[in-house]
Every structure is written in structure tokens, then in C-alpha cells.
PDB file of C-alpha atoms in Angstrom:
ATOM      1  CA  MET A  21     -30.352  97.705  65.031  1.00  0.00           C
ATOM      2  CA  ILE A  22     -29.145  96.893  61.502  1.00  0.00           C
ATOM      3  CA  ARG A  23     -32.090  95.725  59.405  1.00  0.00           C
ATOM      4  CA  LEU A  24     -30.921  93.145  56.867  1.00  0.00           C
ATOM      5  CA  LEU A  25     -32.454  91.852  53.642  1.00  0.00           C
ATOM      6  CA  ILE A  26     -31.117  88.447  52.578  1.00  0.00           C
ATOM      7  CA  CYS A  27     -31.518  87.549  48.913  1.00  0.00           C
ATOM      8  CA  ASP A  28     -30.609  83.998  47.869  1.00  0.00           C
ATOM      9  CA  ASP A  29     -32.604  81.562  45.783  1.00  0.00           C
ATOM     10  CA  HIS A  30     -31.759  78.659  48.105  1.00  0.00           C
ATOM     11  CA  LEU A  31     -33.956  78.410  51.200  1.00  0.00           C
ATOM     12  CA  VAL A  32     -31.335  76.406  53.086  1.00  0.00           C
ATOM     13  CA  VAL A  33     -28.792  79.196  52.583  1.00  0.00           C
ATOM     14  CA  ARG A  34     -31.205  81.847  53.850  1.00  0.00           C
ATOM     15  CA  GLN A  35     -32.062  79.715  56.871  1.00  0.00           C
ATOM     16  CA  GLY A  36     -28.396  79.092  57.583  1.00  0.00           C
ATOM     17  CA  LEU A  37     -27.576  82.803  57.437  1.00  0.00           C
ATOM     18  CA  LYS A  38     -30.497  83.636  59.704  1.00  0.00           C
ATOM     19  CA  GLN A  39     -29.302  81.071  62.221  1.00  0.00           C
ATOM     20  CA  ILE A  40     -25.757  82.462  62.148  1.00  0.00           C
ATOM     21  CA  LEU A  41     -26.993  86.024  62.604  1.00  0.00           C
ATOM     22  CA  ALA A  42     -29.527  85.177  65.318  1.00  0.00           C
ATOM     23  CA  ASP A  43     -26.921  85.669  68.056  1.00  0.00           C
ATOM     24  CA  ALA A  44     -25.853  89.124  66.816  1.00  0.00           C
ATOM     25  CA  PRO A  45     -27.546  91.662  69.125  1.00  0.00           C
ATOM     26  CA  ASP A  46     -27.313  94.509  66.607  1.00  0.00           C
ATOM     27  CA  ILE A  47     -28.438  92.701  63.419  1.00  0.00           C
ATOM     28  CA  GLU A  48     -31.973  91.656  62.528  1.00  0.00           C
ATOM     29  CA  VAL A  49     -33.011  89.796  59.364  1.00  0.00           C
ATOM     30  CA  THR A  50     -36.169  91.721  58.553  1.00  0.00           C
ATOM     31  CA  ALA A  51     -36.771  90.476  55.005  1.00  0.00           C
ATOM     32  CA  GLU A  52     -35.930  87.567  52.698  1.00  0.00           C
ATOM     33  CA  ALA A  53     -36.012  87.309  48.912  1.00  0.00           C
ATOM     34  CA  SER A  54     -35.493  84.358  46.587  1.00  0.00           C
ATOM     35  CA  SER A  55     -34.982  86.414  43.419  1.00  0.00           C
ATOM     36  CA  GLY A  56     -33.619  89.721  42.215  1.00  0.00           C
ATOM     37  CA  CYS A  57     -37.109  90.983  41.382  1.00  0.00           C
ATOM     38  CA  GLU A  58     -38.339  90.190  44.879  1.00  0.00           C
ATOM     39  CA  ALA A  59     -35.281  91.863  46.387  1.00  0.00           C
ATOM     40  CA  MET A  60     -35.990  95.022  44.418  1.00  0.00           C
ATOM     41  CA  ARG A  61     -39.602  95.084  45.592  1.00  0.00           C
ATOM     42  CA  LEU A  62     -38.613  94.691  49.237  1.00  0.00           C
ATOM     43  CA  ALA A  63     -35.796  97.226  48.999  1.00  0.00           C
ATOM     44  CA  ARG A  64     -38.090  99.818  47.427  1.00  0.00           C
ATOM     45  CA  ALA A  65     -40.541  99.342  50.295  1.00  0.00           C
ATOM     46  CA  GLY A  66     -37.923 100.671  52.699  1.00  0.00           C
ATOM     47  CA  GLY A  67     -37.019  99.635  56.218  1.00  0.00           C
ATOM     48  CA  ILE A  68     -33.778  97.985  55.060  1.00  0.00           C
ATOM     49  CA  ASP A  69     -30.278  99.081  56.097  1.00  0.00           C
ATOM     50  CA  VAL A  70     -28.145  96.483  54.256  1.00  0.00           C
ATOM     51  CA  VAL A  71     -28.789  93.978  51.467  1.00  0.00           C
ATOM     52  CA  LEU A  72     -26.934  90.648  51.429  1.00  0.00           C
ATOM     53  CA  LEU A  73     -27.214  89.569  47.791  1.00  0.00           C
ATOM     54  CA  ASP A  74     -26.237  86.291  46.146  1.00  0.00           C
ATOM     55  CA  ILE A  75     -24.643  86.525  42.703  1.00  0.00           C
ATOM     56  CA  ALA A  76     -25.907  83.289  41.135  1.00  0.00           C
ATOM     57  CA  MET A  77     -29.683  83.435  40.874  1.00  0.00           C
ATOM     58  CA  PRO A  78     -32.154  82.492  38.130  1.00  0.00           C
ATOM     59  CA  ASN A  79     -33.685  85.153  35.912  1.00  0.00           C
ATOM     60  CA  ARG A  80     -32.160  88.440  37.092  1.00  0.00           C
ATOM     61  CA  ASP A  81     -28.792  87.551  38.624  1.00  0.00           C
ATOM     62  CA  GLY A  82     -26.995  89.325  41.444  1.00  0.00           C
ATOM     63  CA  LEU A  83     -24.863  91.554  39.230  1.00  0.00           C
ATOM     64  CA  GLU A  84     -27.899  92.847  37.379  1.00  0.00           C
ATOM     65  CA  THR A  85     -29.778  93.349  40.652  1.00  0.00           C
ATOM     66  CA  LEU A  86     -26.781  95.156  42.142  1.00  0.00           C
ATOM     67  CA  LYS A  87     -26.737  97.582  39.214  1.00  0.00           C
ATOM     68  CA  GLN A  88     -30.443  98.299  39.608  1.00  0.00           C
ATOM     69  CA  LEU A  89     -30.162  98.767  43.373  1.00  0.00           C
ATOM     70  CA  ARG A  90     -27.282 101.195  42.924  1.00  0.00           C
ATOM     71  CA  SER A  91     -29.288 103.087  40.308  1.00  0.00           C
ATOM     72  CA  GLU A  92     -32.571 103.328  42.222  1.00  0.00           C
ATOM     73  CA  LEU A  93     -31.328 103.270  45.833  1.00  0.00           C
ATOM     74  CA  PRO A  94     -27.740 104.534  45.723  1.00  0.00           C
ATOM     75  CA  ARG A  95     -27.514 104.987  49.491  1.00  0.00           C
ATOM     76  CA  LEU A  96     -28.523 101.410  50.310  1.00  0.00           C
ATOM     77  CA  PRO A  97     -25.397  99.293  50.983  1.00  0.00           C
ATOM     78  CA  VAL A  98     -25.228  95.981  49.116  1.00  0.00           C
ATOM     79  CA  LEU A  99     -22.949  93.115  50.137  1.00  0.00           C
ATOM     80  CA  MET A 100     -22.411  90.451  47.500  1.00  0.00           C
ATOM     81  CA  LEU A 101     -22.397  86.797  48.553  1.00  0.00           C
ATOM     82  CA  SER A 102     -21.061  84.055  46.318  1.00  0.00           C
ATOM     83  CA  THR A 103     -19.270  80.757  45.861  1.00  0.00           C
ATOM     84  CA  TYR A 104     -17.330  82.243  42.946  1.00  0.00           C
ATOM     85  CA  PRO A 105     -13.591  82.925  43.365  1.00  0.00           C
ATOM     86  CA  ASP A 106     -12.768  86.354  44.793  1.00  0.00           C
ATOM     87  CA  LYS A 107     -10.207  86.892  42.054  1.00  0.00           C
ATOM     88  CA  GLN A 108     -12.811  86.804  39.297  1.00  0.00           C
ATOM     89  CA  TYR A 109     -15.847  88.437  40.874  1.00  0.00           C
ATOM     90  CA  ALA A 110     -14.884  90.701  43.766  1.00  0.00           C
ATOM     91  CA  VAL A 111     -13.317  93.347  41.537  1.00  0.00           C
ATOM     92  CA  ARG A 112     -16.306  93.497  39.179  1.00  0.00           C
ATOM     93  CA  CYS A 113     -18.733  93.746  42.107  1.00  0.00           C
ATOM     94  CA  LEU A 114     -16.733  96.495  43.795  1.00  0.00           C
ATOM     95  CA  LYS A 115     -16.529  98.434  40.533  1.00  0.00           C
ATOM     96  CA  LEU A 116     -20.316  98.218  40.269  1.00  0.00           C
ATOM     97  CA  GLY A 117     -20.642  99.830  43.685  1.00  0.00           C
ATOM     98  CA  ALA A 118     -20.977  96.891  46.073  1.00  0.00           C
ATOM     99  CA  SER A 119     -20.106  97.586  49.702  1.00  0.00           C
ATOM    100  CA  GLY A 120     -18.206  94.326  49.875  1.00  0.00           C
ATOM    101  CA  TYR A 121     -17.844  90.816  48.543  1.00  0.00           C
ATOM    102  CA  LEU A 122     -18.146  87.729  50.734  1.00  0.00           C
ATOM    103  CA  ASN A 123     -17.431  84.171  49.720  1.00  0.00           C
ATOM    104  CA  LYS A 124     -19.877  81.663  51.198  1.00  0.00           C
ATOM    105  CA  SER A 125     -16.892  79.998  52.852  1.00  0.00           C
ATOM    106  CA  ALA A 126     -16.271  83.157  54.928  1.00  0.00           C
ATOM    107  CA  ASP A 127     -16.359  82.712  58.694  1.00  0.00           C
ATOM    108  CA  THR A 128     -18.971  84.253  60.975  1.00  0.00           C
ATOM    109  CA  ASP A 129     -16.673  87.041  62.156  1.00  0.00           C
ATOM    110  CA  GLN A 130     -16.086  88.194  58.570  1.00  0.00           C
ATOM    111  CA  LEU A 131     -19.808  88.141  57.843  1.00  0.00           C
ATOM    112  CA  LEU A 132     -20.615  90.228  60.911  1.00  0.00           C
ATOM    113  CA  GLU A 133     -17.775  92.647  60.234  1.00  0.00           C
ATOM    114  CA  ALA A 134     -18.890  93.127  56.630  1.00  0.00           C
ATOM    115  CA  ILE A 135     -22.524  93.795  57.567  1.00  0.00           C
ATOM    116  CA  ARG A 136     -21.591  96.273  60.296  1.00  0.00           C
ATOM    117  CA  LYS A 137     -19.075  98.052  58.105  1.00  0.00           C
ATOM    118  CA  ALA A 138     -21.530  98.369  55.225  1.00  0.00           C
ATOM    119  CA  ALA A 139     -24.261  99.640  57.551  1.00  0.00           C
ATOM    120  CA  HIS A 140     -21.968 102.447  58.677  1.00  0.00           C
ATOM    121  CA  GLY A 141     -21.069 103.507  55.154  1.00  0.00           C
ATOM    122  CA  GLY A 142     -17.831 101.580  54.763  1.00  0.00           C
ATOM    123  CA  VAL A 143     -16.641  99.019  52.255  1.00  0.00           C
ATOM    124  CA  PHE A 144     -15.570  95.548  53.362  1.00  0.00           C
ATOM    125  CA  VAL A 145     -12.520  94.419  51.414  1.00  0.00           C
ATOM    126  CA  THR A 146     -10.175  91.562  52.291  1.00  0.00           C
ATOM    127  CA  THR A 147      -6.436  91.830  51.681  1.00  0.00           C
ATOM    128  CA  THR A 148      -6.743  89.510  48.686  1.00  0.00           C
ATOM    129  CA  GLN A 149      -9.550  91.576  47.185  1.00  0.00           C
ATOM    130  CA  ALA A 150      -7.676  94.833  47.750  1.00  0.00           C
ATOM    131  CA  GLU A 151      -4.655  93.436  45.948  1.00  0.00           C
ATOM    132  CA  ALA A 152      -6.807  92.174  43.079  1.00  0.00           C
ATOM    133  CA  LEU A 153      -8.533  95.551  42.773  1.00  0.00           C
ATOM    134  CA  ALA A 154      -5.237  97.412  42.788  1.00  0.00           C
ATOM    135  CA  ALA A 155      -3.855  95.071  40.145  1.00  0.00           C
ATOM    136  CA  ALA A 156      -6.956  95.456  37.974  1.00  0.00           C
ATOM    137  CA  LEU A 157      -6.786  99.246  38.137  1.00  0.00           C
ATOM    138  CA  SER A 158      -3.076  99.474  37.419  1.00  0.00           C
ATOM    139  CA  ALA A 159      -2.537  96.607  34.985  1.00  0.00           C
ATOM    140  CA  PRO A 160      -1.800  97.618  31.371  1.00  0.00           C
ATOM    141  CA  ALA A 161      -4.247  96.360  28.784  1.00  0.00           C
ATOM    142  CA  ALA A 162      -1.719  93.844  27.475  1.00  0.00           C
ATOM    143  CA  ASP A 163      -1.650  92.053  30.835  1.00  0.00           C
ATOM    144  CA  ARG A 164      -5.417  91.795  31.327  1.00  0.00           C
ATOM    145  CA  GLN A 165      -7.428  88.652  30.612  1.00  0.00           C
ATOM    146  CA  PRO A 166      -9.867  88.762  27.660  1.00  0.00           C
ATOM    147  CA  HIS A 167     -12.961  88.515  29.870  1.00  0.00           C
ATOM    148  CA  GLU A 168     -11.890  91.666  31.715  1.00  0.00           C
ATOM    149  CA  PHE A 169     -12.773  93.610  28.572  1.00  0.00           C
ATOM    150  CA  LEU A 170     -16.346  92.279  28.493  1.00  0.00           C
ATOM    151  CA  SER A 171     -19.179  94.636  29.351  1.00  0.00           C
ATOM    152  CA  ASP A 172     -21.386  93.665  32.277  1.00  0.00           C
ATOM    153  CA  ARG A 173     -24.058  92.329  29.918  1.00  0.00           C
ATOM    154  CA  GLU A 174     -21.511  90.381  27.855  1.00  0.00           C
ATOM    155  CA  TYR A 175     -20.122  88.972  31.089  1.00  0.00           C
ATOM    156  CA  GLN A 176     -23.607  87.891  32.117  1.00  0.00           C
ATOM    157  CA  VAL A 177     -24.283  86.227  28.754  1.00  0.00           C
ATOM    158  CA  LEU A 178     -20.923  84.419  28.881  1.00  0.00           C
ATOM    159  CA  ARG A 179     -21.797  82.893  32.249  1.00  0.00           C
ATOM    160  CA  LEU A 180     -25.213  81.782  31.025  1.00  0.00           C
ATOM    161  CA  ILE A 181     -23.732  80.194  27.912  1.00  0.00           C
ATOM    162  CA  ALA A 182     -21.214  78.427  30.139  1.00  0.00           C
ATOM    163  CA  ALA A 183     -24.151  77.173  32.225  1.00  0.00           C
ATOM    164  CA  GLY A 184     -25.505  75.451  29.099  1.00  0.00           C
ATOM    165  CA  GLN A 185     -28.262  77.873  28.138  1.00  0.00           C
ATOM    166  CA  SER A 186     -29.173  78.518  24.502  1.00  0.00           C
ATOM    167  CA  VAL A 187     -29.555  81.930  22.901  1.00  0.00           C
ATOM    168  CA  THR A 188     -33.346  81.580  23.091  1.00  0.00           C
ATOM    169  CA  GLN A 189     -33.248  80.670  26.793  1.00  0.00           C
ATOM    170  CA  ILE A 190     -30.900  83.530  27.604  1.00  0.00           C
ATOM    171  CA  ALA A 191     -33.076  85.969  25.684  1.00  0.00           C
ATOM    172  CA  ALA A 192     -36.146  84.903  27.663  1.00  0.00           C
ATOM    173  CA  GLN A 193     -34.300  85.085  30.982  1.00  0.00           C
ATOM    174  CA  LEU A 194     -32.808  88.515  30.370  1.00  0.00           C
ATOM    175  CA  ALA A 195     -35.852  89.951  28.580  1.00  0.00           C
ATOM    176  CA  LEU A 196     -33.829  90.576  25.429  1.00  0.00           C
ATOM    177  CA  SER A 197     -34.392  89.633  21.812  1.00  0.00           C
ATOM    178  CA  PRO A 198     -32.520  86.571  20.487  1.00  0.00           C
ATOM    179  CA  ASN A 199     -30.781  88.860  17.980  1.00  0.00           C
ATOM    180  CA  THR A 200     -29.452  91.032  20.799  1.00  0.00           C
ATOM    181  CA  VAL A 201     -28.154  87.990  22.677  1.00  0.00           C
ATOM    182  CA  SER A 202     -26.534  86.727  19.473  1.00  0.00           C
ATOM    183  CA  THR A 203     -24.775  90.089  19.143  1.00  0.00           C
ATOM    184  CA  TYR A 204     -23.438  89.787  22.689  1.00  0.00           C
ATOM    185  CA  ARG A 205     -22.359  86.215  21.924  1.00  0.00           C
ATOM    186  CA  ALA A 206     -20.481  87.380  18.830  1.00  0.00           C
ATOM    187  CA  ARG A 207     -18.677  90.040  20.875  1.00  0.00           C
ATOM    188  CA  ILE A 208     -17.752  87.439  23.492  1.00  0.00           C
ATOM    189  CA  CYS A 209     -16.287  85.216  20.806  1.00  0.00           C
ATOM    190  CA  GLU A 210     -14.355  88.129  19.338  1.00  0.00           C
ATOM    191  CA  LYS A 211     -12.906  89.195  22.699  1.00  0.00           C
ATOM    192  CA  THR A 212     -12.099  85.726  24.059  1.00  0.00           C
ATOM    193  CA  GLY A 213     -11.101  84.012  20.815  1.00  0.00           C
ATOM    194  CA  ALA A 214     -13.792  81.345  21.233  1.00  0.00           C
ATOM    195  CA  ARG A 215     -15.427  80.002  18.084  1.00  0.00           C
ATOM    196  CA  ASN A 216     -18.582  78.430  19.511  1.00  0.00           C
ATOM    197  CA  ASP A 217     -20.547  77.831  22.704  1.00  0.00           C
ATOM    198  CA  VAL A 218     -18.392  74.867  23.699  1.00  0.00           C
ATOM    199  CA  GLU A 219     -15.239  76.972  23.532  1.00  0.00           C
ATOM    200  CA  ILE A 220     -16.961  79.791  25.433  1.00  0.00           C
ATOM    201  CA  ALA A 221     -17.849  77.284  28.153  1.00  0.00           C
ATOM    202  CA  LEU A 222     -14.310  75.905  28.242  1.00  0.00           C
ATOM    203  CA  TYR A 223     -12.911  79.418  28.524  1.00  0.00           C
ATOM    204  CA  ALA A 224     -15.259  80.147  31.428  1.00  0.00           C
ATOM    205  CA  VAL A 225     -14.210  76.964  33.215  1.00  0.00           C
ATOM    206  CA  ARG A 226     -10.503  77.713  32.764  1.00  0.00           C
ATOM    207  CA  GLN A 227     -10.983  81.204  34.145  1.00  0.00           C
ATOM    208  CA  GLY A 228     -13.250  80.121  37.008  1.00  0.00           C
ATOM    209  CA  LEU A 229     -16.212  82.035  35.617  1.00  0.00           C
ATOM    210  CA  HIS A 230     -18.683  79.173  35.234  1.00  0.00           C
ATOM    211  CA  GLN A 231     -21.847  78.930  37.298  1.00  0.00           C
ATOM    212  CA  VAL A 232     -21.432  77.102  40.634  1.00  0.00           C
TER     213      VAL A 232
END
């Protein structure tokens, strides 16, 4: 039996996933979390074989939680779940050590295949994601998009700015000082060519990086 932890801040999503997985004889949803902090607590407690983790969550988002899970529990497979485009997020998640990336529009068969593959030590990658990963690894710097040069923290700050949050709000959410967030913001502007928060948000929308 594969023991699954579902982490998503929307109750309706968790209930929907549980209903979908109820008919799988080899998968049992043994824990639910509505935040990254709660997911970490449950994962540390043990008794989990696979984590199904949403990217877009308040406070500590999925990318940050993924990094912490990989650091503290490197043998625990983590599948990322999102509404974000595969092209923009799958590669970053896989590079951070995710065992797969699933769009919320994925069908039931894909979901089951991904969970089973992750539980047995594999990595679930669609053809599109494999091509994107290969392109990202082989593309010369001149052909890469500006946001591909952002660090994980800069990437996180960019998305929060695009979601309309101020420096003070981002600092509180990420447990950073406003000065540190301002430094990340300045680096984002330098790397993307944006001059202010509005242009950062517009860049994120054009690239499909904005919060959904």
C-alpha cells in the first residue's frame, strides 16, 4: 500500500483527489496538509511514502517546501501538482529534485502512474517535460529567457510581486527582512530588464509565471 500525503491549500482540491484515488487498491491517502509548514510536520512524523505537493500556496510555497523536503528527507518522493504551464515550472521542479510534475488538468491514469512510479523510486516525466528539460540543459545562455537565470528565491519573489504583494508583505511571508527582499527585487529587475513592479508583473504574465 502506497501511503500518500496530499498538500494543497484548497479543501475542494484535496477532497477531489481523495475521491479520485479512493478506487485505487494500492494507494491510501493517509495525511492531508493545507500548508507547507503542515506538510513538513506530517512528513517528519513518518508513515508517508509519497508527497503530492501543490506549488501555489500561501506563506511557504511548494517550491520552498520541496527544497526543504529534499534537504531533510531526501528519500521521500515528492510529486509537484500545479495549474502552471509545464514549460515554465516542470523543469525547475525536476531540477530541485521532484519525482515528477503533474498539471491539475492531468487525467486519472497519469495521476496514478505518477504516484506509483514515484513510490518505486522512479521519476514521472511526460514527453513534453522531457523535451523541455533537454532543451533547458542544452540551450546556450544566449537562447535562454531572462527568468531562467533567476535563483530559486528570486523566482519566488518575482511570482509574489506579480501576485500584487508589496516588499513588506513578501518579507513577512518569507520571513526575510524588507532590505533582503528589495535586494532580490533589484536583481530581478536587472536580469529581466523590468524597471518597476508593474513591469515585473507584466513580464511574469507574458512568460506565464504569474500566480493562478
